[in-house]
Short mmCIF file of C-alpha atoms and ligand atoms in Angstrom, two decimals:
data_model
loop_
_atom_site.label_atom_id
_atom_site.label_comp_id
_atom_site.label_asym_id
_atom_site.label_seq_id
_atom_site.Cartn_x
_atom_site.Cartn_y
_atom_site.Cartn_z
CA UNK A 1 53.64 54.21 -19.48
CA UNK A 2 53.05 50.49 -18.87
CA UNK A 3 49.42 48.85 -19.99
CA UNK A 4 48.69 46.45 -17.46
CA UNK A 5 47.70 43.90 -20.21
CA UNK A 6 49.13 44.01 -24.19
CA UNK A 7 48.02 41.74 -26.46
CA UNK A 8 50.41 41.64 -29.14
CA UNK A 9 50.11 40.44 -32.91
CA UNK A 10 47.10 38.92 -33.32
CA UNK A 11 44.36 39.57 -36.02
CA UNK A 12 41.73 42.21 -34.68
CA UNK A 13 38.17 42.06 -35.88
CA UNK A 14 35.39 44.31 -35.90
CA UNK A 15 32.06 44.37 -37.42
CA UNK A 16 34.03 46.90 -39.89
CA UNK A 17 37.53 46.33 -40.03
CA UNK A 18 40.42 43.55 -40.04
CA UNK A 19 44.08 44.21 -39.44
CA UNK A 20 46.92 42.63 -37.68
CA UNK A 21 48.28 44.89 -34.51
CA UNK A 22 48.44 44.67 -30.59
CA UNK A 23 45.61 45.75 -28.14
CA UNK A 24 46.99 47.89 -25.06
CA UNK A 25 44.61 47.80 -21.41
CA UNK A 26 44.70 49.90 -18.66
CA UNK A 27 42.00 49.98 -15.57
CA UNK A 28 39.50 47.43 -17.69
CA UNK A 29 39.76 49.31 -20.85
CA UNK A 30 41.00 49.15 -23.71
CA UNK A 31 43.95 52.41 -23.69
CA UNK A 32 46.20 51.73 -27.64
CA UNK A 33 45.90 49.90 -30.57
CA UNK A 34 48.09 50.05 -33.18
CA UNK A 35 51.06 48.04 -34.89
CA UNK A 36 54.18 46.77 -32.95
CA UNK A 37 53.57 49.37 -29.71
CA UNK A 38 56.45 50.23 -28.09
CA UNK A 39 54.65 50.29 -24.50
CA UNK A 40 54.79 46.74 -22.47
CA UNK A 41 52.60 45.22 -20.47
CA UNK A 42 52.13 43.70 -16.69
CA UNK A 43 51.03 40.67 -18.66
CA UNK A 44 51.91 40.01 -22.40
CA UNK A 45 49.48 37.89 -24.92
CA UNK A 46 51.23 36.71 -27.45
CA UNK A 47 48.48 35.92 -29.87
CA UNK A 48 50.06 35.31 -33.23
CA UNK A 49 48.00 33.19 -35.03
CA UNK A 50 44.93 34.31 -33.37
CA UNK A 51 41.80 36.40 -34.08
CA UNK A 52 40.84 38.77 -31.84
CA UNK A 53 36.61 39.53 -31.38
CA UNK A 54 35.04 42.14 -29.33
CA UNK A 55 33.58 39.84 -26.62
CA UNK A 56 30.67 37.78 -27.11
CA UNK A 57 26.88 39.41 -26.22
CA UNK A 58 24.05 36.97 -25.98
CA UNK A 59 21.02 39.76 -25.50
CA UNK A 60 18.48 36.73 -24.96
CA UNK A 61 19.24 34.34 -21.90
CA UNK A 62 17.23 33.33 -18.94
CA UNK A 63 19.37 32.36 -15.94
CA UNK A 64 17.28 30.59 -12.60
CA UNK A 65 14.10 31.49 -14.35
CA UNK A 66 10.72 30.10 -12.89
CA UNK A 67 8.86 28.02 -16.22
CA UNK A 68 6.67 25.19 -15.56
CA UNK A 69 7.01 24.41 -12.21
CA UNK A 70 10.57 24.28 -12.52
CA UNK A 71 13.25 26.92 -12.78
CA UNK A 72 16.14 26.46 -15.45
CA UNK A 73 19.17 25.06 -14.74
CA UNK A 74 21.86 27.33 -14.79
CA UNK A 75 21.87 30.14 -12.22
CA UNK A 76 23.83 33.48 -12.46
CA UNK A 77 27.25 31.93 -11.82
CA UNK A 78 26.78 28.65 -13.95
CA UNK A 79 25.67 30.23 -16.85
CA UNK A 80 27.96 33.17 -17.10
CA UNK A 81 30.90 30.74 -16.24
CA UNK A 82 29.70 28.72 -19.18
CA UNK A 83 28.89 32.16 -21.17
CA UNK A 84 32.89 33.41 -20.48
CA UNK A 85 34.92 29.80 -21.49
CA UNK A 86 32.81 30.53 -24.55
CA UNK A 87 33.55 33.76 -25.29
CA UNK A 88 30.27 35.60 -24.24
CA UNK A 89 31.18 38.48 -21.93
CA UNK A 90 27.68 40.31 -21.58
CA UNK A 91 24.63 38.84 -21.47
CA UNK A 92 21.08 40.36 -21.29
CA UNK A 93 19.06 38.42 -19.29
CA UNK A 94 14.98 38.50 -18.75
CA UNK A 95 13.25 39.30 -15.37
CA UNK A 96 9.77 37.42 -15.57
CA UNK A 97 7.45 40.01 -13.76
CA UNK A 98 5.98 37.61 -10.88
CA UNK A 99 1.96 37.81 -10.12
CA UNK A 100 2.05 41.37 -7.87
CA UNK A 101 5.02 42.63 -8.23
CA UNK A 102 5.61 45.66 -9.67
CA UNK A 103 8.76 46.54 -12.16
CA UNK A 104 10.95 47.59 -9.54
CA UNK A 105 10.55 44.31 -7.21
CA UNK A 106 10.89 42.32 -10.77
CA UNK A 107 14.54 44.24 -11.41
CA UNK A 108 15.08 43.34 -7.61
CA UNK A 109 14.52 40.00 -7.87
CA UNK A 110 16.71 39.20 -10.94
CA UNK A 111 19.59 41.71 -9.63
CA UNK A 112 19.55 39.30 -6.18
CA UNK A 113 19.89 36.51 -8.50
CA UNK A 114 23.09 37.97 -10.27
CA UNK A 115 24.51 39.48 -7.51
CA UNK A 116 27.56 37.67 -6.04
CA UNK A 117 27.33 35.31 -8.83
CA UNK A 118 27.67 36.58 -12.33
CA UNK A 119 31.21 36.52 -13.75
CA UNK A 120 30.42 38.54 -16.52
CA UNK A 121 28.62 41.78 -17.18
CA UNK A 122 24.82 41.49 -17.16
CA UNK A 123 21.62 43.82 -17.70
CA UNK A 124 18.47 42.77 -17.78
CA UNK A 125 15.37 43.36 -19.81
CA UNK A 126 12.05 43.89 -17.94
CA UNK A 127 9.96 41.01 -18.90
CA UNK A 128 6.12 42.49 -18.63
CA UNK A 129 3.56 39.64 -17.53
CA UNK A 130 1.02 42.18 -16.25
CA UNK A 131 -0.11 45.49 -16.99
CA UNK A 132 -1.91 48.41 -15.07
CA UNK A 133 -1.34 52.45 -14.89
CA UNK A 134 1.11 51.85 -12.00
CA UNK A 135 3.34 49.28 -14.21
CA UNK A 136 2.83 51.71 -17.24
CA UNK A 137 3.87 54.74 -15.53
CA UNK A 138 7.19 52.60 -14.18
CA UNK A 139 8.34 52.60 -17.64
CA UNK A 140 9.56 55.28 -17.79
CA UNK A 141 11.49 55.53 -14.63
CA UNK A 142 13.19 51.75 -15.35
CA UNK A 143 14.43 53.27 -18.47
CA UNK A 144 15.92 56.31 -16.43
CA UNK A 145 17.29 53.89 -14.19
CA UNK A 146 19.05 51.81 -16.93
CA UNK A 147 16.58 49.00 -17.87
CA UNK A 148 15.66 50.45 -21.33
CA UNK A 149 14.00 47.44 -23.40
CA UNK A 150 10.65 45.50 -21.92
CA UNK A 151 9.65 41.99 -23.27
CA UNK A 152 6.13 40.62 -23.60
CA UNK A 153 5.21 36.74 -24.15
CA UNK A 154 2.03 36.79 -26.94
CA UNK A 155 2.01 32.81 -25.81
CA UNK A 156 2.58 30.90 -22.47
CA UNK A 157 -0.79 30.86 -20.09
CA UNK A 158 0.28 33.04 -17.07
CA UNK A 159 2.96 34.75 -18.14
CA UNK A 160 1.00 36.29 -21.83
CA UNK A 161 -0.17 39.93 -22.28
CA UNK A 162 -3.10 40.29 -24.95
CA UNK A 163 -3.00 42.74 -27.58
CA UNK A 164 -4.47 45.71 -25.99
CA UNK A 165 -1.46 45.09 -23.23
CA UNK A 166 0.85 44.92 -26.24
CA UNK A 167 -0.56 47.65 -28.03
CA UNK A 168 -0.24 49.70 -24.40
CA UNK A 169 3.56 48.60 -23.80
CA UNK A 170 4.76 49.41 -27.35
CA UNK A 171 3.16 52.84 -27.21
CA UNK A 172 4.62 53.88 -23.94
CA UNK A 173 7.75 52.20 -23.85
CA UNK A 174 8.87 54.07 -27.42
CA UNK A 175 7.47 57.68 -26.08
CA UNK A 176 9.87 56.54 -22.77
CA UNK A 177 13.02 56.14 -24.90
CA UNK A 178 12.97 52.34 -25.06
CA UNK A 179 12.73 49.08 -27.08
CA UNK A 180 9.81 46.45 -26.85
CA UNK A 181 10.49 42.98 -27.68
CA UNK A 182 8.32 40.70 -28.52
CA UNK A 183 7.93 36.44 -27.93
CA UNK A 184 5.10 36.14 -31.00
CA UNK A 185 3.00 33.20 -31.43
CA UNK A 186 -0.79 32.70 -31.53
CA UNK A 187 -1.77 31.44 -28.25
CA UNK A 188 -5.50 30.78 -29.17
CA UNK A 189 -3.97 28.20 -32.21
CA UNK A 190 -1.41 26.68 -29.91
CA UNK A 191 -4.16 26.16 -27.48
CA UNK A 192 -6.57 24.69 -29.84
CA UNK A 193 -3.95 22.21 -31.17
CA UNK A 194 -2.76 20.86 -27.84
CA UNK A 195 -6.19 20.41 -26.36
CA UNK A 196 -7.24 18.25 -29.85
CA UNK A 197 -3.50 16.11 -30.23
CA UNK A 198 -4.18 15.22 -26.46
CA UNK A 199 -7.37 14.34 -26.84
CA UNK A 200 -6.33 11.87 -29.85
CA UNK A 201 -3.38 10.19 -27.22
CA UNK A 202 -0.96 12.07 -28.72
CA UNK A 203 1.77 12.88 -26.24
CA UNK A 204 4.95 12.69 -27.53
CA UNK A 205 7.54 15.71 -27.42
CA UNK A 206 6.74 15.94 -30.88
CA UNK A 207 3.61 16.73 -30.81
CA UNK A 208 4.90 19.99 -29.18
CA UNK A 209 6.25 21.10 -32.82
CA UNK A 210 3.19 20.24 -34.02
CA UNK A 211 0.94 21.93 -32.14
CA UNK A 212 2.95 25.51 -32.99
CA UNK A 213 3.95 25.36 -37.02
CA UNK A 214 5.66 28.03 -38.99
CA UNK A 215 2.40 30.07 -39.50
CA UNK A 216 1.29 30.12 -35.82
CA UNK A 217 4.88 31.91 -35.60
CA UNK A 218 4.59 34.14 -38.81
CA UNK A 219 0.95 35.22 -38.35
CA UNK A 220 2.01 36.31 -34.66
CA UNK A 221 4.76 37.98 -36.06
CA UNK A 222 3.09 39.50 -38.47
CA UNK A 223 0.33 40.88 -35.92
CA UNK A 224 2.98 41.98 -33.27
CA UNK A 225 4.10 44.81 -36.30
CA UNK A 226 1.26 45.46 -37.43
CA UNK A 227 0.43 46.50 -33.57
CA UNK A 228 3.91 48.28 -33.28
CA UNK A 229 2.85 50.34 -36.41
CA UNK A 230 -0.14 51.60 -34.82
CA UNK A 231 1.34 51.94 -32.28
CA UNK A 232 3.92 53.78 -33.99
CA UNK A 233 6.95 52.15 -32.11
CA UNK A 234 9.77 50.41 -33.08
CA UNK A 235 9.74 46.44 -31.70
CA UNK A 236 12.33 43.64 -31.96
CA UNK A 237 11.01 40.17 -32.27
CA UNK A 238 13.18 37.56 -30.24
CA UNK A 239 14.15 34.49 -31.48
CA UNK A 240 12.47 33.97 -35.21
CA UNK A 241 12.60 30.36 -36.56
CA UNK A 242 11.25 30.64 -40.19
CA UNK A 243 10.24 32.18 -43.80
CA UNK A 244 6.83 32.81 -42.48
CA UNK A 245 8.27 35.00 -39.89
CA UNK A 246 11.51 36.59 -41.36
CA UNK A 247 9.32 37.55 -44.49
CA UNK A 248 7.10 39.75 -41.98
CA UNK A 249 9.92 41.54 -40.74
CA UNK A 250 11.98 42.30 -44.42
CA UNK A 251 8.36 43.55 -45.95
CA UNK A 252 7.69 46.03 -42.87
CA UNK A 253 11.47 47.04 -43.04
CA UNK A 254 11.12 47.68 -46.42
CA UNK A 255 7.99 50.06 -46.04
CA UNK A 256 11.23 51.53 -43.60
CA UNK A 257 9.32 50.80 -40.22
CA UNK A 258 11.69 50.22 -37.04
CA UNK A 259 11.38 46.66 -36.62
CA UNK A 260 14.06 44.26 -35.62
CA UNK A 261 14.52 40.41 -35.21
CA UNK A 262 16.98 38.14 -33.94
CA UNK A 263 17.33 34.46 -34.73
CA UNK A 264 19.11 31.61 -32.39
CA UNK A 265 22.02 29.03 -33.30
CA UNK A 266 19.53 26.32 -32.77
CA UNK A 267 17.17 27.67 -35.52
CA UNK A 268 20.08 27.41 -37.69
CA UNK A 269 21.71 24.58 -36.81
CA UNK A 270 19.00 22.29 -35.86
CA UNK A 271 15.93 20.68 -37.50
CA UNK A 272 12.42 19.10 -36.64
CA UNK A 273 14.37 16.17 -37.13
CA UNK A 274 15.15 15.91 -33.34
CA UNK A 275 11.84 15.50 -32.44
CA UNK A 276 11.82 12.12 -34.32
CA UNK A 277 14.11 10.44 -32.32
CA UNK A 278 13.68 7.42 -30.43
CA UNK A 279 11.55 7.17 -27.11
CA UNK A 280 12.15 11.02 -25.40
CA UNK A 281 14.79 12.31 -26.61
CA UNK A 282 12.79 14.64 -28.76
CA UNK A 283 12.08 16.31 -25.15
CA UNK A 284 15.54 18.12 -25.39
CA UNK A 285 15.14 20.33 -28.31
CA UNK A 286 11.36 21.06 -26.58
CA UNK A 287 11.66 25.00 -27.22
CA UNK A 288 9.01 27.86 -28.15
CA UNK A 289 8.92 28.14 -30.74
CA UNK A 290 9.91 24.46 -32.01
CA UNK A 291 12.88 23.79 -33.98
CA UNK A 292 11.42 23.70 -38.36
CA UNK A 293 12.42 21.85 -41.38
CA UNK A 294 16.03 22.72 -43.16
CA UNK A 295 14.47 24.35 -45.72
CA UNK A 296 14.22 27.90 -43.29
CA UNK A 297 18.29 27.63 -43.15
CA UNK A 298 18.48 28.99 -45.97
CA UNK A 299 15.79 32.17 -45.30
CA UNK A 300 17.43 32.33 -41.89
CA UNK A 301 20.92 32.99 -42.81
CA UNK A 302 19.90 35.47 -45.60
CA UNK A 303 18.20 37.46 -43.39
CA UNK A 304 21.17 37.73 -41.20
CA UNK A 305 23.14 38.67 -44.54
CA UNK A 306 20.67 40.81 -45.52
CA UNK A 307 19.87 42.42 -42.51
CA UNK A 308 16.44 41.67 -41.92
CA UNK A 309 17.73 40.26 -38.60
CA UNK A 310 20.30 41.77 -36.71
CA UNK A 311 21.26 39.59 -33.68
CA UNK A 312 22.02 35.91 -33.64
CA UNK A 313 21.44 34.90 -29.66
CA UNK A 314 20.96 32.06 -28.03
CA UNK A 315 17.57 31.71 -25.85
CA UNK A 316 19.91 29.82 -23.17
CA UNK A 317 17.08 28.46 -21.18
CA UNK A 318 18.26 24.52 -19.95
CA UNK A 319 16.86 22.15 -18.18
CA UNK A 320 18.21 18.69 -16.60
CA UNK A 321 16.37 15.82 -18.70
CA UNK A 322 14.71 15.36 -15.07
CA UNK A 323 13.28 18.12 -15.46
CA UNK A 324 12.20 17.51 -18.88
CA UNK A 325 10.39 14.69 -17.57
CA UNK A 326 7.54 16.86 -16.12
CA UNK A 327 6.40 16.86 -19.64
CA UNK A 328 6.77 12.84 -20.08
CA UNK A 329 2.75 11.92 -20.08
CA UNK A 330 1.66 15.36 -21.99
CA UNK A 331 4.22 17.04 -24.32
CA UNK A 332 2.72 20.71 -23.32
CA UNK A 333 3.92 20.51 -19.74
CA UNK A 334 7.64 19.55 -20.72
CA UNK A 335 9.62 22.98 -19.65
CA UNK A 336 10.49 24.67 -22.58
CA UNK A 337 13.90 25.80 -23.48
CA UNK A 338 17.19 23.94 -23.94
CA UNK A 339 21.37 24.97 -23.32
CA UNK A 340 23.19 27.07 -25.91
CA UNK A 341 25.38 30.04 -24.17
CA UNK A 342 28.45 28.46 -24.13
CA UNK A 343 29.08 27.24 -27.90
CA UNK A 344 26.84 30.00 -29.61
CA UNK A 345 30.13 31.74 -30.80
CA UNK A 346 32.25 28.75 -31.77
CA UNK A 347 29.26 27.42 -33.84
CA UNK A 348 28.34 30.26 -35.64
CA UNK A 349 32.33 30.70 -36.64
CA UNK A 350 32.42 26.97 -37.86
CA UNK A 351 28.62 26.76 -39.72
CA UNK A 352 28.41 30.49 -40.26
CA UNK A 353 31.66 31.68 -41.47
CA UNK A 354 33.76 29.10 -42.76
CA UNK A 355 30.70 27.66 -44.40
CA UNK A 356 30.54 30.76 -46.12
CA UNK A 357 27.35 31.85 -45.04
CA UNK A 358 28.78 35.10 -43.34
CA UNK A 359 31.52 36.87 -43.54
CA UNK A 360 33.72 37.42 -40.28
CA UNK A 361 32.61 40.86 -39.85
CA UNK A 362 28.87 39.94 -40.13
CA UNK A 363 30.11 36.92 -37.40
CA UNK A 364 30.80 40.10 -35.06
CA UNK A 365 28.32 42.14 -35.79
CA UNK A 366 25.31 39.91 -35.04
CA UNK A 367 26.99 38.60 -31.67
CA UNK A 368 28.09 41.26 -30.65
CA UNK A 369 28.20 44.99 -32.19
CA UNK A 370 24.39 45.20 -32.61
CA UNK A 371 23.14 44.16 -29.67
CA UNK A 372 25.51 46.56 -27.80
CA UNK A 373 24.24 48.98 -30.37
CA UNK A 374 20.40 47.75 -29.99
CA UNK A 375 20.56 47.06 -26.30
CA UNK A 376 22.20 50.63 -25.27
CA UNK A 377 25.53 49.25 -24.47
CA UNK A 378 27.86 50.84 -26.97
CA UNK A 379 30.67 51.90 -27.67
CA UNK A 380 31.52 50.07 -24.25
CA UNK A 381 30.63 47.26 -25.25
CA UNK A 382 30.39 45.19 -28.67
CA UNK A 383 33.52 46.50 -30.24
CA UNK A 384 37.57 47.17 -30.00
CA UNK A 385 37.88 50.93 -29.60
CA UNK A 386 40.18 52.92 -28.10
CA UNK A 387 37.83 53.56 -24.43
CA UNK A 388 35.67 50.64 -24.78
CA UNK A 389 35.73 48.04 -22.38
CA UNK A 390 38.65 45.53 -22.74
CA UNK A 391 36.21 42.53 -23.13
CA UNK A 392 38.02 40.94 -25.67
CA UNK A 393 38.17 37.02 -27.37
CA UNK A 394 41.14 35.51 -28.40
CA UNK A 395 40.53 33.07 -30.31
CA UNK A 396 41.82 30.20 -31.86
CA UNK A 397 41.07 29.46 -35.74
CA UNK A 398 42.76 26.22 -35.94
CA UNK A 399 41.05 24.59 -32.33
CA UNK A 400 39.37 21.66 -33.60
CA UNK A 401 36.71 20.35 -30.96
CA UNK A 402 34.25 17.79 -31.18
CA UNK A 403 31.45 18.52 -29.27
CA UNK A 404 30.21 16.59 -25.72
CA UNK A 405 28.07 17.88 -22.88
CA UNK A 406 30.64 17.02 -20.49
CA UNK A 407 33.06 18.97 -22.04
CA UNK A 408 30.81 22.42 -20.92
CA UNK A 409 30.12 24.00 -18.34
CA UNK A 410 26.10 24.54 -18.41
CA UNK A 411 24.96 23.00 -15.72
CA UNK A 412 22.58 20.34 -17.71
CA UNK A 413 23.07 16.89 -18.69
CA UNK A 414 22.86 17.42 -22.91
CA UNK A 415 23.75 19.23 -25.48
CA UNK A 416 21.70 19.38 -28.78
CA UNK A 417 24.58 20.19 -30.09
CA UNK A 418 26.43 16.39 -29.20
CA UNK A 419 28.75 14.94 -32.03
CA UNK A 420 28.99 18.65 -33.87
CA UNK A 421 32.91 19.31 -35.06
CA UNK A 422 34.33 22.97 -34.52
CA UNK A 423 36.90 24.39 -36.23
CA UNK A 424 37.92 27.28 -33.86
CA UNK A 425 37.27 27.64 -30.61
CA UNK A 426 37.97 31.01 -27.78
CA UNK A 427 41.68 30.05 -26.42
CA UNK A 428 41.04 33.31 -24.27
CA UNK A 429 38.36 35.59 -22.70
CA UNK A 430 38.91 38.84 -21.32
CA UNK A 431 36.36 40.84 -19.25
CA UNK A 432 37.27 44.39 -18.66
CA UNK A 433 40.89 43.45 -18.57
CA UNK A 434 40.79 40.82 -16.74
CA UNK A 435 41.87 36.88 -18.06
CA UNK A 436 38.34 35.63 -16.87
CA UNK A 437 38.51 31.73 -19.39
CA UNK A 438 41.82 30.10 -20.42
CA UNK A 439 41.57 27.18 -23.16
CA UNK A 440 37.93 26.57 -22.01
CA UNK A 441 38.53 26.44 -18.29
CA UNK A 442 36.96 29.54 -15.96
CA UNK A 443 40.00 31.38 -14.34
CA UNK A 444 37.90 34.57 -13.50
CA UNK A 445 36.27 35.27 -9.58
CA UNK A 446 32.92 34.75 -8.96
CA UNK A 447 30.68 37.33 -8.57
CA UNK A 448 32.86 39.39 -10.55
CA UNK A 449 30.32 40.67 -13.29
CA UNK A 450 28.62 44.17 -12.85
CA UNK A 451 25.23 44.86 -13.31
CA UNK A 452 25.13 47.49 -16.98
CA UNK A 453 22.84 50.19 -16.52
CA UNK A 454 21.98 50.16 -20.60
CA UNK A 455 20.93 53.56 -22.70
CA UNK A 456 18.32 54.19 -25.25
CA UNK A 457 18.34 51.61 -28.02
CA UNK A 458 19.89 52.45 -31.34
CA UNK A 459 17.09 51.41 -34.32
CA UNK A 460 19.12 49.18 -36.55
O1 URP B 501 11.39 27.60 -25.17
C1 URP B 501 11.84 28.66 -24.82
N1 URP B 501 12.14 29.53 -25.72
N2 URP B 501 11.98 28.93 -23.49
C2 URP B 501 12.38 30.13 -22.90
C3 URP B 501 11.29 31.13 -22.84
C4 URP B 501 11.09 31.81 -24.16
O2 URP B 501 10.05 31.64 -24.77
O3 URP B 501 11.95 32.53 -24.62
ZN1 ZN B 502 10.35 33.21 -26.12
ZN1 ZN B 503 13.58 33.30 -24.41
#
């Protein structure tokens, strides 16, 4: 027998496991590994020297998604080019539920806007903006059909559900077989805030982190479980900035209820600091919620040690500073979001692992193995198994990179990530067998990437 790839000799890494040994594919999966195998290849990888990840899963991205009068940036085939030269190979991405449309139209929509165009594997989450008995009795039939986690937005007039909605999603999406998740901040706060720091002239970008502090976060957070709990469903909370919020979670996962979090690179990396700078620059890092004071590092990375949070993703939502300029006269109508898909795993390996604030296992498991276990993706995705798709990482430890935008691939004109130093960086990125980025450049076909029909979420 001949594999049609081998990779030979490099160091393979799971969320479990370490060891030095070669990685056989056949057809897109992954068909031997073990220790000097005597089979060749079509196409040898010699990657001595190298680490070897399960590919990359960002479970929080939203590609050509409508916000503000605008739409973000990258489409389909931007972002998963940029998501692939930095070694993401499956994204979940959310479907905003347009005014009228039922579940089915939303999946429609988003699959149009993937089709043809995504160069990775995608699924998508069913992002719930309004609710009646028709939408509640899809549920169950877009989890049958492969779409098994919903999102709701307790903030952003338009697009919010209120807590009855909430209450109604949780309950029926759990007794379906799926996963709610959750965007939780007080809206009624938020909207009392902005309306009084206008009204005082105040219309800077930073004003935007004012208006939404820690405990607008951590009491929404806090009320989104205590809703899951009577509604006696499980519930993952997206993107959680802060001790306020992360101590919500550990306390109800103490009292052993099923609730899940996930944090972003930017809450980790990044402080309120950026909305200081000069003139509107501050507009970049405009995100919901806001980046917060260093001090929630350290909370933030113990929770991912700890396992209060399972899932370090990205919230990959840019826009062009153009764009960002909607928002120049009033902070509250710059489009919120900002670019992160294609360094999320290179900056968690420099700040997260050789820092020492997570081991290299941890490093896989929360970007990768548990949202492939979370999002019903697993074993085929998010780890190196004999049978599991051959979406692999081969990367380099020694790559040092300084960071510039126009070294990436998003299609936006920053990064908030400018001037950072990497030490390691993907050299490689397969996607079901296939050489799809080679030393940052995108060497795959477009339209490539199949759309995952997911399975019922595993509770973490
Ligand atoms: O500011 C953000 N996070 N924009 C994207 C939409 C969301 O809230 O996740
Ligand atoms: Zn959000
Ligand atoms: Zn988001």
């Amino acid at each position: 027998m001949k594999f049609d790839t081998i990779i030979r000799n490099g160091t393979i890494i799971t969320a479990t496991d370490i060891f030095r040994g070669d990685i056989g594919i056949k057809k897109g999966k992954i068909n031997k590994i073990g220790i000097s195998l005597d089979e060749d290849g079509d196409i040898t990888i010699d990657a001595t020297g190298k680490y070897i990840f399960p590919g990359g899963i960002d479970p929080h991205t939203h590609l050509d998604m409508p916000f503000g009068g605008t739409f973000s940036s990258d489409d389909f085939e931007t972002g998963t080019i940029a998501a692939a030269c930095g070694g993401t190979t499956t994204i979940v991405d959310f479907a905003v539920q347009p005014k009228g449309a039922n579940l089915k139209e939303t999946a429609s929509i988003w699959r149009e806007k993937a089709e043809g165009k995504a160069v990775i594997d995608y699924g998508i989450h069913m992002n719930i903006t309004n609710m009646d008995d028709e939408i509640l009795n899809e549920i169950p039939l877009m989890i049958k059909d492969g779409y098994p986690s919903f999102k709701v937005f307790m903030t952003y007039e338009g697009m919010r559900v209120d807590d009855g909605i909430l209450f109604k999603t949780l309950k029926q999406v759990n007794e379906s077989g799926g996963l709610t998740c959750v965007h939780a901040e007080n809206f009624h706060i938020i909207k009392c805030n902005v309306e009084r720091l206008l009204n005082e002239g105040k219309i800077e970008p930073k004003y935007h982190a004012i208006s939404r502090g820690p405990l607008v976060e951590g009491e929404a957070v806090g009320r989104a479980i205590k809703i899951a709990k009577m509604a006696e469903a499980s519930l993952y909370i997206v993107h959680n900035t802060c001790k306020e919020a992360v101590d919500e979670i550990a306390r109800a996962r103490e009292e052993e209820y099923p609730i899940m979090g996930e944090t972003c690179t930017q809450y980790l990396l990044l402080s309120e600091d950026e909305y200081f700078k000069d003139g509107f620059e501050g507009a970049k890092c405009v995100m919901s919620p806001p980046l917060r004071n260093k001090e929630n590092f350290k909370y933030l990375w113990k929770a991912i040690r700890n396992n209060t949070l399972q899932v370090v993703a990205t919230d990959h939502c840019p826009f062009f500073m153009k764009q960002k300029e909607l928002g120049k006269e009033s902070f509250d109508k710059i489009p919120n979001g900002a670019p992160g898909i294609e360094l999320r795993m290179a900056l968690l390996y420099t700040y997260g692992v050789l820092n020492k604030e997570i081991s290299v296992n941890k490093f896989v498991e929360v970007t990768s193995t548990n949202a492939a276990k979370i999002y019903g993706m697993y074993p085929k995705k998010g780890t190196i198994a004999v049978g599991s798709d051959a979406d692999l990482v081969i990367f380099d430890p020694k790559k040092e990179v300084d960071i510039t935008s126009e070294k990436l691939h998003e299609n936006v004109d920053y990064t908030p990530y400018e001037g950072f130093k990497l030490k390691g960086f993907p050299e490689v990125t397969l996607s079901r067998g296939e050489i799809i980025a080679n030393k940052g450049e995108f060497v795959g076909k477009i339209g490539r990437g199949e759309f995952l029909r997911r399975n019922s979420p595993i509770i973490l």
